[in-house]
Coordinates of C-alpha atoms in Angstrom, one line a residue:
M1 CA 0.3 0.2 -0.2
T2 CA 0.8 3.3 -0.7
A3 CA 1.9 5.2 2.1
T4 CA 0.4 8.9 3.1
G5 CA -0.1 11.6 5.4
R6 CA 3.5 11.8 7.5
D7 CA 4.1 7.6 6.8
A8 CA 5.5 9.3 3.8
I9 CA 8.1 11.9 4.5
K10 CA 11.3 11.0 5.6
V11 CA 12.8 13.4 7.6
D12 CA 16.3 13.3 8.8
H13 CA 18.6 16.5 10.7
D14 CA 22.3 16.4 10.7
D15 CA 24.3 18.0 13.7
L16 CA 25.1 21.3 12.7
G17 CA 21.3 21.6 12.4
V18 CA 20.6 20.2 8.8
T19 CA 16.2 19.1 8.3
T20 CA 16.2 16.6 4.7
I21 CA 12.6 16.8 4.1
S22 CA 11.9 13.7 1.7
I23 CA 9.5 12.6 0.7
N24 CA 9.2 8.8 0.5
R25 CA 6.9 7.7 -2.0
P26 CA 9.4 5.8 -5.0
D27 CA 6.2 4.3 -6.2
R28 CA 3.6 7.2 -6.7
M29 CA 7.3 8.7 -7.7
N30 CA 6.7 11.0 -5.1
A31 CA 3.0 12.2 -6.1
L32 CA 1.2 13.9 -3.8
D33 CA -2.1 13.5 -3.0
H34 CA -3.8 16.2 0.2
P35 CA -2.7 13.7 3.1
T36 CA 0.9 14.0 1.9
V37 CA 0.5 18.0 1.0
T38 CA -0.9 18.5 4.2
A39 CA 1.2 16.5 6.6
L40 CA 4.7 18.3 3.6
T41 CA 2.8 21.1 4.9
E42 CA 3.5 21.3 8.5
L43 CA 6.7 19.6 9.0
I44 CA 8.3 22.6 6.7
I45 CA 6.2 24.6 9.8
E46 CA 8.0 23.1 12.4
H47 CA 11.3 22.0 11.4
G48 CA 11.7 25.7 10.4
S49 CA 10.1 27.3 13.4
D50 CA 12.5 25.2 15.9
P51 CA 16.3 26.6 17.4
G52 CA 17.7 23.6 16.2
T53 CA 17.6 24.2 12.5
R54 CA 18.7 25.7 10.9
V55 CA 18.1 25.0 7.1
I56 CA 15.6 22.8 5.0
V57 CA 16.8 20.5 2.8
L58 CA 13.5 19.8 0.3
S59 CA 14.7 16.0 -1.0
G60 CA 12.3 13.1 -3.9
E61 CA 12.5 9.1 -2.8
G62 CA 13.8 7.3 -5.4
G63 CA 14.4 9.6 -9.0
A64 CA 12.3 11.4 -8.9
F65 CA 11.7 15.3 -6.4
T66 CA 8.2 15.6 -7.3
T67 CA 5.8 14.8 -10.3
G68 CA 3.0 17.4 -8.5
A69 CA -0.8 16.3 -7.8
D70 CA -1.6 12.3 -7.3
L71 CA -3.9 11.8 -10.4
Q72 CA -4.8 8.1 -10.3
A73 CA -6.0 9.2 -5.9
I74 CA -8.0 12.1 -7.4
K75 CA -9.4 9.7 -9.8
D76 CA -9.9 6.3 -7.2
A77 CA -11.3 8.3 -5.1
G78 CA -14.2 9.9 -7.1
A79 CA -16.7 11.6 -5.2
D80 CA -14.5 11.6 -2.2
A81 CA -12.0 13.5 -4.2
P82 CA -10.8 16.3 -1.3
S83 CA -13.3 19.5 -3.1
P84 CA -11.5 22.9 -5.5
D85 CA -10.8 24.5 -2.1
A86 CA -9.5 22.5 0.3
T87 CA -6.8 20.8 -2.6
M88 CA -6.2 24.3 -3.5
A89 CA -5.8 25.6 -0.1
G90 CA -3.1 22.7 0.5
A91 CA -1.0 23.5 -2.2
A92 CA -1.6 28.2 -1.6
A93 CA -0.6 26.8 2.5
L94 CA 2.8 25.1 1.3
V95 CA 4.2 27.4 -0.7
R96 CA 3.5 30.1 1.9
A97 CA 5.6 28.0 4.5
V98 CA 8.6 27.2 2.3
L99 CA 9.1 31.1 1.1
T100 CA 8.3 32.3 5.7
V101 CA 10.2 30.1 7.7
P102 CA 12.7 32.2 9.1
V103 CA 15.7 29.3 7.2
P104 CA 17.0 28.5 3.7
V105 CA 15.5 26.2 1.6
I106 CA 17.3 24.3 -0.9
A107 CA 15.8 22.4 -2.9
A108 CA 17.4 19.9 -4.0
V109 CA 15.5 18.3 -7.9
T110 CA 15.9 14.5 -9.0
G111 CA 14.4 13.1 -12.4
P112 CA 10.9 15.3 -12.8
A113 CA 9.0 17.8 -10.5
A114 CA 6.2 18.3 -11.7
G115 CA 3.3 21.0 -10.6
V116 CA 2.6 22.0 -8.0
G117 CA 5.8 19.9 -7.7
V118 CA 7.7 23.0 -9.3
S119 CA 5.8 25.5 -8.0
L120 CA 7.5 23.9 -4.5
A121 CA 11.1 24.2 -5.3
L122 CA 9.7 27.1 -7.3
A123 CA 9.2 28.7 -3.8
S124 CA 12.6 27.5 -2.8
D125 CA 15.2 29.6 -1.2
L126 CA 17.8 28.1 -3.7
V127 CA 17.4 24.9 -5.7
L128 CA 20.1 21.9 -7.5
M129 CA 19.5 19.5 -10.3
S130 CA 20.9 16.0 -11.3
E131 CA 21.4 16.6 -15.0
D132 CA 19.2 14.1 -15.6
A133 CA 16.8 16.4 -13.8
Y134 CA 13.9 18.9 -15.2
L135 CA 10.9 21.3 -14.8
L136 CA 7.4 20.0 -16.2
F137 CA 4.4 22.8 -15.8
A138 CA 2.1 20.9 -16.7
F139 CA -0.8 22.5 -15.8
T140 CA -2.5 23.3 -19.1
N141 CA -1.6 19.8 -20.4
I142 CA -4.2 18.1 -18.3
G143 CA -6.4 20.9 -18.1
L144 CA -6.3 22.9 -15.3
M145 CA -3.6 26.8 -15.1
P146 CA -0.7 26.6 -12.4
D147 CA -1.2 26.6 -8.5
G148 CA 0.7 27.2 -6.0
G149 CA 2.3 30.4 -6.8
A150 CA 3.8 29.2 -10.2
S151 CA 1.9 32.4 -12.0
V152 CA 4.3 34.0 -10.5
L153 CA 7.5 32.6 -8.6
L154 CA 8.4 31.7 -12.2
P155 CA 8.0 35.3 -13.4
A156 CA 10.0 36.5 -10.7
A157 CA 12.1 34.2 -11.8
V158 CA 13.3 34.2 -15.0
G159 CA 10.5 37.8 -16.5
R160 CA 6.6 37.4 -18.8
S161 CA 8.1 35.7 -22.3
I162 CA 9.7 33.3 -20.5
A163 CA 7.1 31.6 -18.1
S164 CA 4.1 32.3 -20.7
R165 CA 6.5 30.3 -22.9
M166 CA 7.0 27.3 -19.6
L167 CA 2.8 27.6 -18.7
L168 CA 1.1 28.0 -21.3
R169 CA 3.6 24.7 -23.4
G170 CA 3.0 23.0 -20.9
D171 CA 6.9 21.4 -22.1
A172 CA 10.0 19.5 -20.0
V173 CA 12.3 21.9 -18.9
S174 CA 15.4 19.7 -18.5
A175 CA 18.0 21.2 -15.7
A176 CA 20.7 22.4 -18.4
E177 CA 17.8 24.7 -20.3
A178 CA 17.3 25.5 -15.9
H179 CA 20.0 26.4 -15.4
D180 CA 21.1 28.8 -18.3
V181 CA 17.0 30.7 -17.3
G182 CA 18.3 31.4 -13.9
L183 CA 16.0 28.6 -12.4
A184 CA 18.7 26.3 -11.3
M185 CA 21.8 27.5 -9.0
E186 CA 24.0 25.1 -10.0
V187 CA 23.9 21.2 -12.1
H188 CA 25.3 18.8 -10.6
P189 CA 25.8 14.8 -12.0
T190 CA 23.1 12.9 -9.8
A191 CA 24.9 10.4 -7.9
D192 CA 26.6 14.2 -6.9
L193 CA 23.6 16.7 -6.1
E194 CA 22.8 14.7 -2.6
P195 CA 26.5 15.6 -1.5
A196 CA 26.5 18.8 -2.9
A197 CA 23.1 20.0 -1.7
A198 CA 25.1 18.8 1.8
K199 CA 28.4 20.8 1.5
L200 CA 26.0 23.9 0.2
A201 CA 23.5 23.1 3.1
R202 CA 26.2 22.8 5.7
R203 CA 28.0 26.0 4.5
L204 CA 24.8 27.8 5.6
A205 CA 24.1 25.8 8.1
R206 CA 27.6 27.5 9.6
G207 CA 25.9 31.5 8.9
P208 CA 24.9 34.1 11.2
R209 CA 21.5 32.8 11.2
R210 CA 19.5 35.9 11.9
A211 CA 21.1 38.3 8.9
L212 CA 20.1 34.5 6.7
E213 CA 16.6 35.3 7.5
L214 CA 16.3 38.4 6.7
T215 CA 18.2 38.0 3.9
K216 CA 15.5 35.9 2.6
R217 CA 12.7 38.3 4.1
A218 CA 14.2 40.6 2.1
V219 CA 14.5 38.6 -1.2
T220 CA 10.3 37.5 -0.2
G221 CA 9.4 40.7 0.0
A222 CA 10.9 42.9 -3.0
T223 CA 9.9 40.1 -6.2
L224 CA 6.7 38.9 -4.2
A225 CA 4.7 41.3 -3.6
E226 CA 2.0 40.1 -5.7
L227 CA 2.1 36.5 -4.2
D228 CA -1.7 36.8 -2.2
A229 CA -2.8 38.0 -5.0
A230 CA -1.6 35.5 -7.3
L231 CA -2.5 33.0 -5.6
A232 CA -6.4 34.4 -5.3
R233 CA -6.2 34.3 -9.1
E234 CA -5.3 31.2 -9.7
H235 CA -7.8 29.8 -6.4
E236 CA -9.8 31.0 -8.6
G237 CA -9.2 30.1 -11.6
Q238 CA -8.5 26.3 -11.0
C239 CA -11.5 25.6 -8.7
E240 CA -13.4 26.4 -11.9
L241 CA -10.6 24.3 -14.0
L242 CA -11.0 21.2 -11.3
I243 CA -14.6 20.5 -12.0
S244 CA -14.3 20.7 -15.4
P245 CA -14.8 18.6 -18.7
D246 CA -11.4 19.0 -19.7
F247 CA -8.9 18.0 -15.8
A248 CA -11.2 14.7 -16.6
E249 CA -9.8 14.5 -20.1
G250 CA -6.6 15.5 -19.3
V251 CA -6.2 13.0 -16.2
S252 CA -8.0 10.0 -18.1
S253 CA -5.5 11.1 -21.0
I254 CA -2.2 10.4 -18.7
L255 CA -3.8 7.6 -16.9
E256 CA -4.3 5.9 -20.3
K257 CA -1.4 7.2 -21.8
R258 CA -2.8 8.8 -25.3
R259 CA -3.2 12.3 -26.4
P260 CA -6.1 14.1 -25.0
N261 CA -8.9 15.6 -27.0
F262 CA -10.2 19.0 -24.9
S263 CA -13.1 20.9 -25.9

């Protein structure tokens, strides 16, 4: 049985105050169901607020960061699936947690980071990727719009033109391209990513805690002043789309491995 909630997340803490929070649903490529989103948010807040934590590293087990929403779980749940309001509130809370905890957050991305998984990476302060990693802004591929703050996080990082291309086309963005446009700080061979993330995290953990906190707050405030408005637009639009025939068709097409037939 696939783990869910806190059972689907591994947490490790080292002697310097580096806390690694890793999504552990490898049989689902670390896809996120609602209980796991909630647990991940809670753990980021708990550890980020703990005086013993100086840096958080986010990662995924089994060769994937996260493929975003667990579409199979949504389909299986049917009428019992979380409401669109609950789904959107969960995604927004997760991203807010990453942005507002008072410690630096590093995303160590292997394999795919898709959907809200991209938002999770973009909300992080620093992003490291393996050479085989890619960012998949797959929202429109399944009849949805960006959520988890992606509609403001991506333009803030790369500008309107590049963000529009990535979000409207829904293409996969390789680690090399992510580095070229400034989404990834470093790209490493897969075997070297974890040590590289640990090295960076330990360097930051030795730094001045309060200065790093205020620097993070200043950068976020300067670049994401429109976050609240963006999340509100995403909430309204996605709640409409999550109950649309196009989303139902998008989910079916992914699970059935065929081209979607949208309206």
